[in-house]
Short mmCIF file of C-alpha atoms in Angstrom, two decimals:
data_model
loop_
_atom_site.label_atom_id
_atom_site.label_comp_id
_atom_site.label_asym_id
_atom_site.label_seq_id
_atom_site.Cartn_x
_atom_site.Cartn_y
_atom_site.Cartn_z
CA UNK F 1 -51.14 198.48 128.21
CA UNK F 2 -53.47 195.48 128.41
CA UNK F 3 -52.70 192.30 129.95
CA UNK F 4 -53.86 189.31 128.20
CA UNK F 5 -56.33 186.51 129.77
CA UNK F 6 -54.27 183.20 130.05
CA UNK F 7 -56.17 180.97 127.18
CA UNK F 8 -57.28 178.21 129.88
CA UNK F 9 -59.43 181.00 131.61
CA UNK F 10 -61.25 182.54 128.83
CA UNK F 11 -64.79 181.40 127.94
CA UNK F 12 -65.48 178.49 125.41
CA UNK F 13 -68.61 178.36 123.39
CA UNK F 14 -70.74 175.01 124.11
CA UNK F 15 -74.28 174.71 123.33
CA UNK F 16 -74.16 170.83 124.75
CA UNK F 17 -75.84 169.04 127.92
CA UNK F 18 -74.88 169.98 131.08
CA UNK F 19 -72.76 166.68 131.50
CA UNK F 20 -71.28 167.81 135.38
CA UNK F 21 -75.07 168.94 136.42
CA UNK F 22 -72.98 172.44 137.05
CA UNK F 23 -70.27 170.75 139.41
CA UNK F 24 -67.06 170.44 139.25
CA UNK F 25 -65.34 167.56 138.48
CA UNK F 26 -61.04 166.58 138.68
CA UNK F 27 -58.54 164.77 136.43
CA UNK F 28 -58.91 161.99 138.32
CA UNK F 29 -63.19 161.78 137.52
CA UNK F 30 -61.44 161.18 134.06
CA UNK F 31 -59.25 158.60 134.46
CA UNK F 32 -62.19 156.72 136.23
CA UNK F 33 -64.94 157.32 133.64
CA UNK F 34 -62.74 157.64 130.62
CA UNK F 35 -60.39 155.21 131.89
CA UNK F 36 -57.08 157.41 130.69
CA UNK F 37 -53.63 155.54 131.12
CA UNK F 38 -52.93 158.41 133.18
CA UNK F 39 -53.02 162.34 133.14
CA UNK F 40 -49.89 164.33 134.49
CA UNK F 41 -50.49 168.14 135.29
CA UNK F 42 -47.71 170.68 135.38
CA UNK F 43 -46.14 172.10 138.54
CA UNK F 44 -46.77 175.27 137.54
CA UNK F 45 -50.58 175.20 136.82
CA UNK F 46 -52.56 176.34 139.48
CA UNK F 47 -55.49 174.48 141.75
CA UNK F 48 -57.93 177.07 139.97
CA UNK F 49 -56.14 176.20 136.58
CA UNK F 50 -56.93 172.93 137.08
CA UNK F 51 -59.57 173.00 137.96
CA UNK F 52 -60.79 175.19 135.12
CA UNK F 53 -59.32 172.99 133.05
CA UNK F 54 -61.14 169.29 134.66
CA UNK F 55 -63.90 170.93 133.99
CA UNK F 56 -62.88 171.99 130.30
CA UNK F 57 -61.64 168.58 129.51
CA UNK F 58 -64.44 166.61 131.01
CA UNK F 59 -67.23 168.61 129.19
CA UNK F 60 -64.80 168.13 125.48
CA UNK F 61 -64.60 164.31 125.83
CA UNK F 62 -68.41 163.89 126.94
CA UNK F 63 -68.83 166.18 123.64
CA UNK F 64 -66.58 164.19 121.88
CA UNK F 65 -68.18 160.63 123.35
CA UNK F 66 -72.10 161.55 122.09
CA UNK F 67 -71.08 163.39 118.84
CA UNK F 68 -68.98 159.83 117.99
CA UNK F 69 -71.88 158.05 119.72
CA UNK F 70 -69.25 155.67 121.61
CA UNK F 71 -68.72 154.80 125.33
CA UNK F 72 -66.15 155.99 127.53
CA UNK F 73 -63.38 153.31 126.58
CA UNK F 74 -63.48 154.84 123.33
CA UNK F 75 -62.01 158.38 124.11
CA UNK F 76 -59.07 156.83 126.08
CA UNK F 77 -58.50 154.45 123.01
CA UNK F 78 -59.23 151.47 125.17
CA UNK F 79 -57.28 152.71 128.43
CA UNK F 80 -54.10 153.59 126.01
CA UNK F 81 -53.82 156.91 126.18
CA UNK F 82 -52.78 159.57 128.70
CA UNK F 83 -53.10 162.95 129.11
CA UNK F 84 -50.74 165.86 130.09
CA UNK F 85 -51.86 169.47 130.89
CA UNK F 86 -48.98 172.27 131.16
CA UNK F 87 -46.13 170.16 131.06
CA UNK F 88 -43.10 171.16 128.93
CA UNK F 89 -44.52 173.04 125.55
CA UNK F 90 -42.84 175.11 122.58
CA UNK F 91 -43.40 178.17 121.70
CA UNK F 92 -46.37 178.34 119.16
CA UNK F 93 -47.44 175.10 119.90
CA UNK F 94 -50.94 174.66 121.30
CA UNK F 95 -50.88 170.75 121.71
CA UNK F 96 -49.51 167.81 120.32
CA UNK F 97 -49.71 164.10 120.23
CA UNK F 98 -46.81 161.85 121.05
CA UNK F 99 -46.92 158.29 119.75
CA UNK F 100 -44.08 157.00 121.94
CA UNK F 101 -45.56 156.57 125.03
CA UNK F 102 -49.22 157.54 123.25
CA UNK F 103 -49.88 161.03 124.94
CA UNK F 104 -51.71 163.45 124.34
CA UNK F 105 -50.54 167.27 125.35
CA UNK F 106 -52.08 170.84 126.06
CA UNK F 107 -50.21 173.30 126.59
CA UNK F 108 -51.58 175.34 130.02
CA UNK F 109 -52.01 178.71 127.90
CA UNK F 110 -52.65 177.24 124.25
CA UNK F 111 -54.44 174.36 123.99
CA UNK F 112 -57.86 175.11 123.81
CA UNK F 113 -59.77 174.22 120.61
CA UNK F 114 -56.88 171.71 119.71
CA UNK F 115 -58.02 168.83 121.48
CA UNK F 116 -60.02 166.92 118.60
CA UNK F 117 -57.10 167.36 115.87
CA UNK F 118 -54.95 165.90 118.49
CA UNK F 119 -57.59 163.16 119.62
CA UNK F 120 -57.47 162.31 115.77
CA UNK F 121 -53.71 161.59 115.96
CA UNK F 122 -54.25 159.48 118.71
CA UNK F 123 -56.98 157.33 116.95
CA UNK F 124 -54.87 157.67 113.80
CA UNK F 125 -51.76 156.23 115.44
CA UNK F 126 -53.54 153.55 117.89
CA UNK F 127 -56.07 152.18 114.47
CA UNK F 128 -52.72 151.28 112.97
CA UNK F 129 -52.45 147.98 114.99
CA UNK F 130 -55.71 147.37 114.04
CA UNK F 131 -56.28 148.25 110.55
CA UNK F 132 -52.39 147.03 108.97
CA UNK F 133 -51.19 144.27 111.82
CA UNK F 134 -47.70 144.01 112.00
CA UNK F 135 -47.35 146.10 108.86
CA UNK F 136 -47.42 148.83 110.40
CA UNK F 137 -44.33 150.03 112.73
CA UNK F 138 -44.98 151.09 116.29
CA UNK F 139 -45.39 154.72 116.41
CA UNK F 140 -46.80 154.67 112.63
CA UNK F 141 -50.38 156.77 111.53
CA UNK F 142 -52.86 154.61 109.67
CA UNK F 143 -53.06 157.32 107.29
CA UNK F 144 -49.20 156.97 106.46
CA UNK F 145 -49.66 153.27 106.34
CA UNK F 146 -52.00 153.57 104.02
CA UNK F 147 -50.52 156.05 101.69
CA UNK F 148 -47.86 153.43 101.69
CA UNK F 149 -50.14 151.16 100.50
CA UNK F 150 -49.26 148.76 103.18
CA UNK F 151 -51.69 145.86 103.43
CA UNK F 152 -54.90 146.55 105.17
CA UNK F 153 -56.59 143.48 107.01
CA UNK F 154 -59.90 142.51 105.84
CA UNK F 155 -63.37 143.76 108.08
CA UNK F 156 -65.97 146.03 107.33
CA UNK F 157 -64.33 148.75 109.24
CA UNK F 158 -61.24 148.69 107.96
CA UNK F 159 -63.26 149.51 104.80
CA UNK F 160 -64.83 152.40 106.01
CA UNK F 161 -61.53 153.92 106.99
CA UNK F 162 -60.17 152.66 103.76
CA UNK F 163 -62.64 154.38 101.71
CA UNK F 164 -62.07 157.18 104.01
CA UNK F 165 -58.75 157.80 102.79
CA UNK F 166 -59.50 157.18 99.36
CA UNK F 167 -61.89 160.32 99.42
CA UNK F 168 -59.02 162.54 101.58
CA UNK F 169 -56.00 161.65 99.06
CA UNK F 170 -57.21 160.17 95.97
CA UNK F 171 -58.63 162.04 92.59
CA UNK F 172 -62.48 160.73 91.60
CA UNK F 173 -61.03 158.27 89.03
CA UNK F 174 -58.81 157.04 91.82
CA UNK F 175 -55.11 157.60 89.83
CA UNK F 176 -53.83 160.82 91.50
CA UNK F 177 -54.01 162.98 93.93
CA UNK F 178 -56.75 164.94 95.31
CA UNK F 179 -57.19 168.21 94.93
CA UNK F 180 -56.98 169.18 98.32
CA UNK F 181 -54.10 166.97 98.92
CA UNK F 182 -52.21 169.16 95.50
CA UNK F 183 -53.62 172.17 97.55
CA UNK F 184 -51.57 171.62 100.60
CA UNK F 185 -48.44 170.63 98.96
CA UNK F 186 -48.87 173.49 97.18
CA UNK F 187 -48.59 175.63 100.41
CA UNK F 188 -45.68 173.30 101.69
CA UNK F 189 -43.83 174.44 98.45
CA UNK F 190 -45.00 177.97 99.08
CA UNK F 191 -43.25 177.77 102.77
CA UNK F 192 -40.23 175.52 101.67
CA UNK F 193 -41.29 172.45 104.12
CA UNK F 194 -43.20 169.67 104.78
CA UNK F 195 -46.17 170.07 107.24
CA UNK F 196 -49.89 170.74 105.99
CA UNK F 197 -49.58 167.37 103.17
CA UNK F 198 -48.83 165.07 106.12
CA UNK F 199 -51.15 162.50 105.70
CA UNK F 200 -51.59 162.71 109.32
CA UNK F 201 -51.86 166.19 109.58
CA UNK F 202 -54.40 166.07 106.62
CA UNK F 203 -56.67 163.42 108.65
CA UNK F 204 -56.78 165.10 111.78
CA UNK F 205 -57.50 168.56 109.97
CA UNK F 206 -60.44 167.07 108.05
CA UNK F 207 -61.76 165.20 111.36
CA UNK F 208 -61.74 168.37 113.26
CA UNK F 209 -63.24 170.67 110.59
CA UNK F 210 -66.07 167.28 110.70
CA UNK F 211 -66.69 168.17 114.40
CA UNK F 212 -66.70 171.84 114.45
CA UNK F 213 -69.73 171.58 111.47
CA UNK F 214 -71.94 169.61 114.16
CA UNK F 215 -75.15 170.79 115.67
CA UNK F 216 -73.18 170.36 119.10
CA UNK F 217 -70.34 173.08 119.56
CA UNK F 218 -67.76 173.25 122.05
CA UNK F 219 -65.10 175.58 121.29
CA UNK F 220 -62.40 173.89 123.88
CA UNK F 221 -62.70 170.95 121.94
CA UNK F 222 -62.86 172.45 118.33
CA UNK F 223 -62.13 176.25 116.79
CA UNK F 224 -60.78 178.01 113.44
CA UNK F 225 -62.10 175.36 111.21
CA UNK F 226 -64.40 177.56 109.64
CA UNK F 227 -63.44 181.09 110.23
CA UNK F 228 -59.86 181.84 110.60
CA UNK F 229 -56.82 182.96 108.61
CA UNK F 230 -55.41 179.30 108.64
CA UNK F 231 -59.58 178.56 106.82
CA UNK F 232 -58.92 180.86 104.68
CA UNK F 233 -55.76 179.46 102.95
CA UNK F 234 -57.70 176.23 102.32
CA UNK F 235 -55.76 174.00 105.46
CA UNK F 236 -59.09 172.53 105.94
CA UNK F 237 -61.01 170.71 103.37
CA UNK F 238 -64.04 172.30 101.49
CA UNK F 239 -67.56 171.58 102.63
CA UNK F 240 -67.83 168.62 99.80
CA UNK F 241 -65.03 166.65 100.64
CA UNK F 242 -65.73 167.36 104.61
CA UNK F 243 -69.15 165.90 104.43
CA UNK F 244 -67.66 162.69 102.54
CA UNK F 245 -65.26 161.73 104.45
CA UNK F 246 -67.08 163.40 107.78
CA UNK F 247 -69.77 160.95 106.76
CA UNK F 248 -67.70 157.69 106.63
CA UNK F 249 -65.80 158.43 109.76
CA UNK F 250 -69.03 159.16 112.09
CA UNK F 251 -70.28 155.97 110.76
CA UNK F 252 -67.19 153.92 111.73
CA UNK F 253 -67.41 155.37 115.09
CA UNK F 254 -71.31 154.39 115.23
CA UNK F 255 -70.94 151.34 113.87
CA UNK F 256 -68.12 150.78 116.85
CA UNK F 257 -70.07 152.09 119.78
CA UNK F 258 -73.02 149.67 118.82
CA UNK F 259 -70.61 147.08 118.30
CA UNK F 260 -68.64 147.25 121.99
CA UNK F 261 -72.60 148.22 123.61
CA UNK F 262 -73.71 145.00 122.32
CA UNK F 263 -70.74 143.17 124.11
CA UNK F 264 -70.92 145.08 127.06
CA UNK F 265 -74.83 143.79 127.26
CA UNK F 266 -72.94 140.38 127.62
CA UNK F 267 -73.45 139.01 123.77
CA UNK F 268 -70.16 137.71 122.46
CA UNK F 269 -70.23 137.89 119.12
CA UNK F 270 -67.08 138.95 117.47
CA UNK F 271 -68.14 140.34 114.54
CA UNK F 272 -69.32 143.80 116.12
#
């Protein structure tokens, strides 16, 4: 009888920068160069769990930071969102995002490779402020919002994520639905529930499958996107649509790291 390795101590694929110089690093080097709200780790996750797992998270969100090419504030959503590592969990659940209270969740012997779909709720839920005002409700997606065709405030990034969702839900002549959004309905039907045609769960799938197709890989941060039973039912979006959308999104998040650098330099200007 074999005993199975606990998920948080297995080895993760990277191929980026040694961001830690090879030392460690804790939850709380996180909260002071990512700024989290505040990260809560179980009682019943070890000091070499956690630390395995600082050292996991740190490496994901640098990842994250250059392949988004955005500083720090950025991954913590402006100081909004905390973390929690091996607190509570269902069975079959690798991670999750809560919008009440925005936090973000791994489970101790699940989440790896989860951690950008559930960054993308996060952004999804936190851009809905910002992209629908008061139109949208407190713990609403943008995505939803704007399948709802709730009224989008005018800037040049709202526009980017506008067109982005165009692409991810829309048919080419813009009067139905996509195909891949018919696809996963099709396997909600299949399975008697609603789950993979969440606009939500659509965006964050799409965003993810984005990462993984980078030059820089980090498996703790993204997996199964490409090769994995889940891939091979068409959860994910194909290659085409991936790129399009992919290509709109990294160019938001360019767009906003240049925009908050130039601030940061002490320019003002608004419009960034």
């Amino acid at each position: 009888m074999t005993t199975s390795i606990p998920r948080i101590q297995r080895q993760y694929y990277r191929n980026g920068p040694p961001h830690r110089g090879g030392a460690d690093v804790s939850f709380a080097d996180l909260v002071k160069i990512f700024a989290f709200n505040s990260i809560h780790i179980g009682r019943w996750v070890t000091a070499a769990e956690q630390q395995l797992a600082a050292n996991l998270f740190f490496d994901a969100f640098c990842d994250l930071q250059q392949l988004l090419q955005v500083p720090p504030q950025v991954i913590s959503l402006n100081g909004s969102l905390a973390l929690t590592f091996g607190i509570g969990g269902q069975p079959g659940v690798c991670a999750h995002y809560q919008p009440q209270g925005r936090i973000l969740a791994l489970a101790k012997n699940a989440g790896g490779g989860s951690l950008a779909h559930e960054w993308f709720h996060a952004f999804d839920h936190y851009i809905a402020g910002k992209m629908f005002g008061d139109n949208a409700t407190r713990n609403q997606f943008s995505s939803r919002c704007w399948l709802q065709h709730k009224t989008i405030i005018p800037h040049y990034f709202n526009a980017l994520l506008d067109d982005a969702y165009k692409k991810l839900f829309l048919s080419a002549d813009g009067k139905g639905s996509s195909d891949f959004f018919n696809h996963c309905r099709s396997l909600d039907a299949a399975q008697n529930r609603l789950y993979l045609a969440m606009p939500e769960e659509m965006a964050a799938r799409t965003f993810e499958k984005m990462l993984q197709r980078q030059n820089l890989k980090n498996s703790f941060l993204v997996s199964g996107t490409l090769k994995s039973k889940a891939a091979e039912l068409g959860v994910y979006p194909d290659d085409t649509l991936c790129s399009e959308v992919g290509a709109l999104w990294l160019e938001y998040f360019r767009l906003l790291g240049q925009g908050l650098r130039y601030k940061a330099n002490g320019n003002s200007r608004e419009d960034g």
